[in-house]
GROMACS .gro file of C-alpha atoms in nm:
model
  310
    1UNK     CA    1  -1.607  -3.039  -2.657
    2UNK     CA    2  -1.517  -2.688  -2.478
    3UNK     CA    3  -1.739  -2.507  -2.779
    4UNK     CA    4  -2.000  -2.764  -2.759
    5UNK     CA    5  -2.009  -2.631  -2.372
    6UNK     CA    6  -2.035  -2.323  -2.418
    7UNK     CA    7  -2.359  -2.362  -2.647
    8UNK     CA    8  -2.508  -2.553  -2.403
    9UNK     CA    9  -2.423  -2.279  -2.114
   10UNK     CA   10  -2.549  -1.958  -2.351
   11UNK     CA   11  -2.867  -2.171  -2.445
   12UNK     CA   12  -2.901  -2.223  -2.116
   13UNK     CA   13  -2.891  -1.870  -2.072
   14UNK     CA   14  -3.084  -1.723  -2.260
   15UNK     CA   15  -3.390  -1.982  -2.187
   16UNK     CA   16  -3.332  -1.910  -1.838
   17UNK     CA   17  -3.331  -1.490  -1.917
   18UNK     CA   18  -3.609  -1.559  -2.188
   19UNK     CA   19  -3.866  -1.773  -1.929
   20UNK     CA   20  -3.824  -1.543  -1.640
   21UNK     CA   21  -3.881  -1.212  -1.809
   22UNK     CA   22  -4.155  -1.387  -2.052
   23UNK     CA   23  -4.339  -1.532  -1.697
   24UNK     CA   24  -4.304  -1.185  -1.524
   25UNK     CA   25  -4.482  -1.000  -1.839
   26UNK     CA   26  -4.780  -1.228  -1.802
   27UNK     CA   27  -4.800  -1.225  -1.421
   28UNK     CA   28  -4.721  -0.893  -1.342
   29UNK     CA   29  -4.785  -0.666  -1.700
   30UNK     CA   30  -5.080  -0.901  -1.802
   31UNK     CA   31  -5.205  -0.944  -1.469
   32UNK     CA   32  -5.299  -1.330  -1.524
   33UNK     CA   33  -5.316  -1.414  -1.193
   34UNK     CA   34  -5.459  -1.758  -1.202
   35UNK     CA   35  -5.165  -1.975  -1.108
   36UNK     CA   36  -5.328  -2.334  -1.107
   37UNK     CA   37  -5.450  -2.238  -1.490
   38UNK     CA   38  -5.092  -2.086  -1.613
   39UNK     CA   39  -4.860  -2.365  -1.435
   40UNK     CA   40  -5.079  -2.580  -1.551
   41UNK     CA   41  -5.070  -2.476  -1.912
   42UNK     CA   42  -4.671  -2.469  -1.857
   43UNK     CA   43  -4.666  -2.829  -1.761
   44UNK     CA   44  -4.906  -2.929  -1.968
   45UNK     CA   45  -4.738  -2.846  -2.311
   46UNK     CA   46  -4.391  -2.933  -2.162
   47UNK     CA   47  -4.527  -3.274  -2.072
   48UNK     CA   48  -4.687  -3.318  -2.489
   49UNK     CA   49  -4.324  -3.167  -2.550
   50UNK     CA   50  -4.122  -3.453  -2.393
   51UNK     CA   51  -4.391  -3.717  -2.492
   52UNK     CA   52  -4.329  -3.653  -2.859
   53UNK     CA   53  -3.967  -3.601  -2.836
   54UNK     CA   54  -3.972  -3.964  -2.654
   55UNK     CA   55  -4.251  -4.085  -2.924
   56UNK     CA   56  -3.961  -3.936  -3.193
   57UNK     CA   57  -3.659  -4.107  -3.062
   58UNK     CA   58  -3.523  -3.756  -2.987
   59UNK     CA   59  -3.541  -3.817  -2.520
   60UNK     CA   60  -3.564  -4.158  -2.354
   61UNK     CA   61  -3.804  -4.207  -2.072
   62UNK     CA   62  -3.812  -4.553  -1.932
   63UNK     CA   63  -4.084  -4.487  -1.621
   64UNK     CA   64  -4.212  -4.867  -1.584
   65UNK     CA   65  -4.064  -4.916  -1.235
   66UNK     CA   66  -4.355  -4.866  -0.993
   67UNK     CA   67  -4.155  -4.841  -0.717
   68UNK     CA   68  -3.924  -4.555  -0.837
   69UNK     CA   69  -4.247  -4.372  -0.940
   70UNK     CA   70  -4.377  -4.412  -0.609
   71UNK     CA   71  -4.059  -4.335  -0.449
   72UNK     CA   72  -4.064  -4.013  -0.655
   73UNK     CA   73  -4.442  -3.860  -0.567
   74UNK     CA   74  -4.337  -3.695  -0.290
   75UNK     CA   75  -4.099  -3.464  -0.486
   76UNK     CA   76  -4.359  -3.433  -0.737
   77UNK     CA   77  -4.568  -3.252  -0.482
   78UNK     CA   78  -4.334  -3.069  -0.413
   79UNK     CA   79  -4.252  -2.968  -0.744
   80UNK     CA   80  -4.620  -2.829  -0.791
   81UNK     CA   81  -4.551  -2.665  -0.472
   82UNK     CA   82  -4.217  -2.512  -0.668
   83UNK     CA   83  -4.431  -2.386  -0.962
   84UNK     CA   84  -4.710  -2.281  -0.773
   85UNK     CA   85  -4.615  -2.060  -0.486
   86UNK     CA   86  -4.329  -1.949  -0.771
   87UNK     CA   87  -4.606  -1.826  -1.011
   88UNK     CA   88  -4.774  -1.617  -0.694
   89UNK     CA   89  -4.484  -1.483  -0.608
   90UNK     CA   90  -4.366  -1.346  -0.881
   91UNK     CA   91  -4.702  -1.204  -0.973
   92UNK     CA   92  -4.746  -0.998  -0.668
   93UNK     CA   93  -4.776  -0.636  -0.802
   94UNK     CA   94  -4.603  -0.312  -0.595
   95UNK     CA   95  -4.719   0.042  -0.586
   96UNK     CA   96  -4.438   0.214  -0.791
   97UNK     CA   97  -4.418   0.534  -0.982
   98UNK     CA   98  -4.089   0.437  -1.154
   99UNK     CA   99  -4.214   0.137  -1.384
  100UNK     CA  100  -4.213   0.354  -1.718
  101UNK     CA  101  -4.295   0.059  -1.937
  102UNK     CA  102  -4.611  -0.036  -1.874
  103UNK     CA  103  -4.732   0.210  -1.645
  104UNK     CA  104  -4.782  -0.102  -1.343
  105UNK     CA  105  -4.641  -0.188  -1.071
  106UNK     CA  106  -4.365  -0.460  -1.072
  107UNK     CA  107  -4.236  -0.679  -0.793
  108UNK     CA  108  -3.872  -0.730  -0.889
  109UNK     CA  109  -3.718  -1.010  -1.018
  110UNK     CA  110  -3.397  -0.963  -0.820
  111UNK     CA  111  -3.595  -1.005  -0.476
  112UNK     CA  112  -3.733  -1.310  -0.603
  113UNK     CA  113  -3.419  -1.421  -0.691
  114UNK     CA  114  -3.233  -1.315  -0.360
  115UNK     CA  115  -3.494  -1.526  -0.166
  116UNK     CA  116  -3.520  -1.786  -0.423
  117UNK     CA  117  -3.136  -1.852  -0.304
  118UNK     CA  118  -3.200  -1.926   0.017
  119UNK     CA  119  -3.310  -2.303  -0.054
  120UNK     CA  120  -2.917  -2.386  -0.131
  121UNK     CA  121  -2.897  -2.268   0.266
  122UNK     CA  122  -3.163  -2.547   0.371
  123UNK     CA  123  -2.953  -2.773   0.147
  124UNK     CA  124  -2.619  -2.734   0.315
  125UNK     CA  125  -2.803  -2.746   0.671
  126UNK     CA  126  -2.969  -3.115   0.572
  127UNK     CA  127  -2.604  -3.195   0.453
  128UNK     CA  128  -2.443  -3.127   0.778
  129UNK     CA  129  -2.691  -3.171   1.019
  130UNK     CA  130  -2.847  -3.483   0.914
  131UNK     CA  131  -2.618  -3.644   0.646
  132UNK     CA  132  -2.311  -3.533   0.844
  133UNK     CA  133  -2.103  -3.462   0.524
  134UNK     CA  134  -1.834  -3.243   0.577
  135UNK     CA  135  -1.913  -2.888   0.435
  136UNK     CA  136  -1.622  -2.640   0.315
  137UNK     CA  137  -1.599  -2.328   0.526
  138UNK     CA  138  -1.668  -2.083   0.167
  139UNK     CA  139  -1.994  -2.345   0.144
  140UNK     CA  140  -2.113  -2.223   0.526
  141UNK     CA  141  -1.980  -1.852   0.394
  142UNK     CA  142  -2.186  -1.896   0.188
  143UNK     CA  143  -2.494  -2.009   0.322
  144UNK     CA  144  -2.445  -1.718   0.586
  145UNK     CA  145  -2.431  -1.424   0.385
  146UNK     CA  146  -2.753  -1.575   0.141
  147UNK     CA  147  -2.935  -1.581   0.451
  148UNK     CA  148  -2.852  -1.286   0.570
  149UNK     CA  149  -2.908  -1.109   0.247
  150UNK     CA  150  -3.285  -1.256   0.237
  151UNK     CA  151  -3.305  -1.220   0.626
  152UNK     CA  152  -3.243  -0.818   0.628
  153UNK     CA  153  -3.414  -0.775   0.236
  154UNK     CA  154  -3.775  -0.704   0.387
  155UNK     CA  155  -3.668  -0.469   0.628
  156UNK     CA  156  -3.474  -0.285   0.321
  157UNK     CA  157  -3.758  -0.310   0.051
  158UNK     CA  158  -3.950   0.014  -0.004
  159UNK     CA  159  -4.195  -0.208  -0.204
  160UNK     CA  160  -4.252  -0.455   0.077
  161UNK     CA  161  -4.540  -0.681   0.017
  162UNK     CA  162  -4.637  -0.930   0.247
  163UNK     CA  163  -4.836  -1.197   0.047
  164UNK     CA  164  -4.538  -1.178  -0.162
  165UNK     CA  165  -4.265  -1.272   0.054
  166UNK     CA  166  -4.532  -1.520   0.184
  167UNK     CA  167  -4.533  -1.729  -0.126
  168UNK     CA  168  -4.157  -1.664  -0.149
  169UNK     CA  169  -4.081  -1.856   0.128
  170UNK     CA  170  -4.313  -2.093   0.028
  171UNK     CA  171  -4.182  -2.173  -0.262
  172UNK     CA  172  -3.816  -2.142  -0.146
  173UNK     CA  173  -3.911  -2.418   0.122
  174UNK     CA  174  -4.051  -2.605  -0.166
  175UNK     CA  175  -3.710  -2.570  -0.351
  176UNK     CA  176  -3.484  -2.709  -0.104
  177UNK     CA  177  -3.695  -3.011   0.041
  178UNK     CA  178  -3.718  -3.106  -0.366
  179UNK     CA  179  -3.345  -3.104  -0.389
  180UNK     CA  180  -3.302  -3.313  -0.085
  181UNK     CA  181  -3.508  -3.551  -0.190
  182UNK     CA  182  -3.355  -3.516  -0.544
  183UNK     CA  183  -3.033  -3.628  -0.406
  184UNK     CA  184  -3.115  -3.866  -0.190
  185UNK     CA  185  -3.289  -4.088  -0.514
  186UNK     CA  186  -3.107  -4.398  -0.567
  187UNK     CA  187  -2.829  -4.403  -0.811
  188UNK     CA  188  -2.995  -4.522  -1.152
  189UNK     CA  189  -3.360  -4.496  -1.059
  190UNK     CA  190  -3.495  -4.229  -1.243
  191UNK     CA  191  -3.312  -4.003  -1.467
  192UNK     CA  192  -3.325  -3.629  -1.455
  193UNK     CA  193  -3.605  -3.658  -1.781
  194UNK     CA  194  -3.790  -3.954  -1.589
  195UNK     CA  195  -3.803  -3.720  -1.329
  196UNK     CA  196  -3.896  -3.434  -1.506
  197UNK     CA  197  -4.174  -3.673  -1.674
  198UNK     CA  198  -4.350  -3.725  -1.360
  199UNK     CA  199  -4.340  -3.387  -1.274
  200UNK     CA  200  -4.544  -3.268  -1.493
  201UNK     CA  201  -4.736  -3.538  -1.549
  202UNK     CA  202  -4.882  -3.506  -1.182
  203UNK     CA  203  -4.897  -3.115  -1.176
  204UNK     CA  204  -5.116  -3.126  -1.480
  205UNK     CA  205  -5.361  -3.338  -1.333
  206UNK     CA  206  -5.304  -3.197  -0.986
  207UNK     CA  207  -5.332  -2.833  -1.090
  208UNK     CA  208  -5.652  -2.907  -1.314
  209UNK     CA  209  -5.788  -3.050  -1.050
  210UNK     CA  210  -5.777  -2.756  -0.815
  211UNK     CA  211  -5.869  -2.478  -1.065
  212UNK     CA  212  -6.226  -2.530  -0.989
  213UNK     CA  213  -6.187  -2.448  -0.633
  214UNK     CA  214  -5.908  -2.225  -0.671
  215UNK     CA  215  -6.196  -1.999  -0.819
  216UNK     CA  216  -5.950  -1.976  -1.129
  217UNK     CA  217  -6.168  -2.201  -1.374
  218UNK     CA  218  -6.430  -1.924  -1.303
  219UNK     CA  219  -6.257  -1.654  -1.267
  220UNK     CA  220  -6.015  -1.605  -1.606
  221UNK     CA  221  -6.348  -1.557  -1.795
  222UNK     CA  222  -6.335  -1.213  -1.645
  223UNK     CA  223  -5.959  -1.159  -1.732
  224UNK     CA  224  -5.949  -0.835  -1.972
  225UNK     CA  225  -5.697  -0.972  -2.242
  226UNK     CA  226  -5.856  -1.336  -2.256
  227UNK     CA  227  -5.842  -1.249  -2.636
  228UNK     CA  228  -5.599  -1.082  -2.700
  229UNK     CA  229  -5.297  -1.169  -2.935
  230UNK     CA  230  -5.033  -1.066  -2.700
  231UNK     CA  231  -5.193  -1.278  -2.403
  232UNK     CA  232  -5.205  -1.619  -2.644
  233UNK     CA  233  -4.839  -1.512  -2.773
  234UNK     CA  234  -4.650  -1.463  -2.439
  235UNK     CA  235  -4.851  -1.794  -2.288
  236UNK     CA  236  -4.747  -1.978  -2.617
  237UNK     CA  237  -4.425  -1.919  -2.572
  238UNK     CA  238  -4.382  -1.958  -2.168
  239UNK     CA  239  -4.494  -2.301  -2.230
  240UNK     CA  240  -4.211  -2.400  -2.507
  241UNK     CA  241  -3.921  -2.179  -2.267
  242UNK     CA  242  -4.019  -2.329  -1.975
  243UNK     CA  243  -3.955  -2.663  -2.169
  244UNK     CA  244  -3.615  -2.556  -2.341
  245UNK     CA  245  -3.496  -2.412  -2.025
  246UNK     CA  246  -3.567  -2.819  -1.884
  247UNK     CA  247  -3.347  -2.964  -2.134
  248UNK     CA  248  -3.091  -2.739  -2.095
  249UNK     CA  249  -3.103  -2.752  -1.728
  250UNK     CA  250  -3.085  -3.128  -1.830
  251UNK     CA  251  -2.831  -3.095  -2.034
  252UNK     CA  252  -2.598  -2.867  -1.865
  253UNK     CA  253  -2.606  -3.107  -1.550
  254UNK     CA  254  -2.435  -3.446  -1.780
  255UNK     CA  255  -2.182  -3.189  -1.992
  256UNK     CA  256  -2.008  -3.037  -1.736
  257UNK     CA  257  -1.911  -3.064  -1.390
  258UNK     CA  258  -2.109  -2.975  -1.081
  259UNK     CA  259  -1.884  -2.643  -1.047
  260UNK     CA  260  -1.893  -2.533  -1.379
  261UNK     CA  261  -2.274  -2.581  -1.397
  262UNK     CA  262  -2.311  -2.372  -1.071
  263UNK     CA  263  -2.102  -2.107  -1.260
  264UNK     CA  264  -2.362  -2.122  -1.524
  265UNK     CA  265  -2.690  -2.081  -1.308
  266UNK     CA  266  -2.491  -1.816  -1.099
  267UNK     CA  267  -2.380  -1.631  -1.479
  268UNK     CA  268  -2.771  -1.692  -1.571
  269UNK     CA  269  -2.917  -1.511  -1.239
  270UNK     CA  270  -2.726  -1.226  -1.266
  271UNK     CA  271  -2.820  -1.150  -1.637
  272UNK     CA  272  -3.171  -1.226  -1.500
  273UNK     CA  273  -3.199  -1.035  -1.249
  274UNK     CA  274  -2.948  -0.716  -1.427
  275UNK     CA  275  -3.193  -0.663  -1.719
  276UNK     CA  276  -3.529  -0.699  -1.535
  277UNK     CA  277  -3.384  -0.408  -1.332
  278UNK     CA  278  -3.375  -0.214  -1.680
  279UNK     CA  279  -3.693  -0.348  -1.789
  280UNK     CA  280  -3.906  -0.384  -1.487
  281UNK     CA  281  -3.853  -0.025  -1.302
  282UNK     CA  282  -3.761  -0.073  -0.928
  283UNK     CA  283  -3.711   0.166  -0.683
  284UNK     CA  284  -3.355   0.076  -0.566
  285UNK     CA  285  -3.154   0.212  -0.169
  286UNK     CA  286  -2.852   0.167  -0.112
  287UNK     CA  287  -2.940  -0.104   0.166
  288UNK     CA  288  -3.170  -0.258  -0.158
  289UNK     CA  289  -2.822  -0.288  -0.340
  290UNK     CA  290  -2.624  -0.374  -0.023
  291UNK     CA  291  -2.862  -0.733   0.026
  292UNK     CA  292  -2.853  -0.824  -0.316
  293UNK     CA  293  -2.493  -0.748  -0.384
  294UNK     CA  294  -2.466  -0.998  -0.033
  295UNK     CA  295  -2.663  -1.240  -0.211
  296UNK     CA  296  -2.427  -1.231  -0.528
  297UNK     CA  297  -2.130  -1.243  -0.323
  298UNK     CA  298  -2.270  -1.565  -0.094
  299UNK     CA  299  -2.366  -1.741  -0.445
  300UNK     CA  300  -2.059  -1.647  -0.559
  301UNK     CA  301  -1.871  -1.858  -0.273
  302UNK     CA  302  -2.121  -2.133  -0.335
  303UNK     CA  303  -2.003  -2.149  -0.707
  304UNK     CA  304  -1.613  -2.155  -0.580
  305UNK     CA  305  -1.678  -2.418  -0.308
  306UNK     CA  306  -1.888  -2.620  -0.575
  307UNK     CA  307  -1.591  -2.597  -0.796
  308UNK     CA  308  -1.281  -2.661  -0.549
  309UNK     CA  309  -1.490  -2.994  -0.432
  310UNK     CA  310  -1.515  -3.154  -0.775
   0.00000   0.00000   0.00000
């Protein structure tokens, strides 16, 4: 069982290291900035994905109560919000010398990360403010120093970008209402794949929808590596991590307890965000370092008060 965990944490992993640094080539090195076309393609052949594994035996969807579907649209939305305002985010390009690799600017994944962090801090406010639950003093640590760490990053960032931080919000905002309403689903109603299901389900037809007006429908016929290998490749294979990184996610979540699966994500972001600093040039101060060594260290307290409450 303890092996059989640890499989499921490294796969984890390295679908987690594997989708973010596959995403940020085609956003950033690519340049695909079309967001309604690539999330949709991402949901789109994760949603065939879990209809054939379902089809095969292999998942188990049971979706035919309409009332826990439309108990569940809201967070749907929101989860195209996730994707979405994720996708722009991370695409936003910086003026940098340093980015050897490809010669192009790069906004780093460890900024994205830092603010991405900041949802578990709208979590733990709902919790205590409005659920009254009683909340550990490491958990408010905690929630302090990530806020403060993506409160004083802009001021820090020599590659500030506004639109970027923009969409970061939005899509941190996104992240935290989805979790409150993810735990606040009635025991039983929809599993984590049901849920998943819908998801993309909706953004598919949701994010085809608006591609037209977006201007993206139009607008990828002038992308320069429409067809090229490399561009078909790195899409191809976004759309299959993005879908093992949801079953592991899945699975991860009914293996192992709520603190040890914290340790995981927390063991998965650092990785993450470590190697895109080799791999994605970024030009690092010491105040830089000092906010996202804050955000480690408030993450780090979420993980131990995650695993002194179960």
């Amino acid at each position: 069982m303890y092996m059989r965990r640890c499989l499921v944490g490294l796969t984890f992993c390295i679908c987690y290291l594997a989708s973010y640094l596959t995403n940020k080539y085609v956003l950033s090195i690519l340049k695909f900035t079309y967001p309604t076309l690539f999330q949709g393609w991402q949901t789109l052949i994760g949603g065939l994905l879990l209809h054939v594994s379902w089809k095969l035996g292999w998942a188990e969807i049971n979706c035919s109560s309409r009332s826990a579907v439309l108990t569940w649209l809201p967070a749907s939305v929101l989860f195209v919000g996730v994707i979405y305002a994720g996708s722009r985010a991370l695409s936003r390009l910086k003026p940098s010398q340093l980015d050897r690799i490809a010669s192009k600017p790069v906004w780093a994944i460890p900024v994205f990360l830092t603010l991405h962090n900041v949802a578990e801090v709208i979590t733990c406010g709902h919790q205590k403010c409005f659920r009254k639950e009683k909340t550990s003093p490491a958990k408010i640590c905690s929630a302090l120093f990530l806020l403060a760490a993506a409160g004083c990053l802009p001021f820090n960032d020599s590659q500030f970008d506004p639109d970027g931080y923009f969409w970061a919000v939005i899509h941190l905002f996104c992240v935290g209402a989805y979790k409150i309403l993810q735990k606040s689903q009635k025991p039983n109603a929809l599993s984590d794949i049901d849920q998943q299901y819908l998801n993309y389900l909706f953004s598919v037809v949701l994010l085809a929808c608006a591609s037209h007006p977006t201007g993206d429908l139009l607008g990828v016929l002038d992308f320069p590596f429409l067809y090229f290998y490399r561009f078909h490749g790195s899409c191809c294979a976004s759309g299959f991590l993005g879908f093992f990184l949801m079953l592991s996610t899945v699975k991860l979540k009914s293996l192992m307890a709520p603190g040890q699966c914290a340790a995981w994500i927390f063991f998965a972001k650092v990785i993450t965000a470590g190697l895109s600093i080799l791999l994605f040039d970024m030009i690092l101060t010491s105040a830089t370092v000092g906010c996202l060594l804050l955000s480690g260290l408030g993450e780090a307290l979420l993980v131990f008060s995650e695993q002194k409450g179960s």
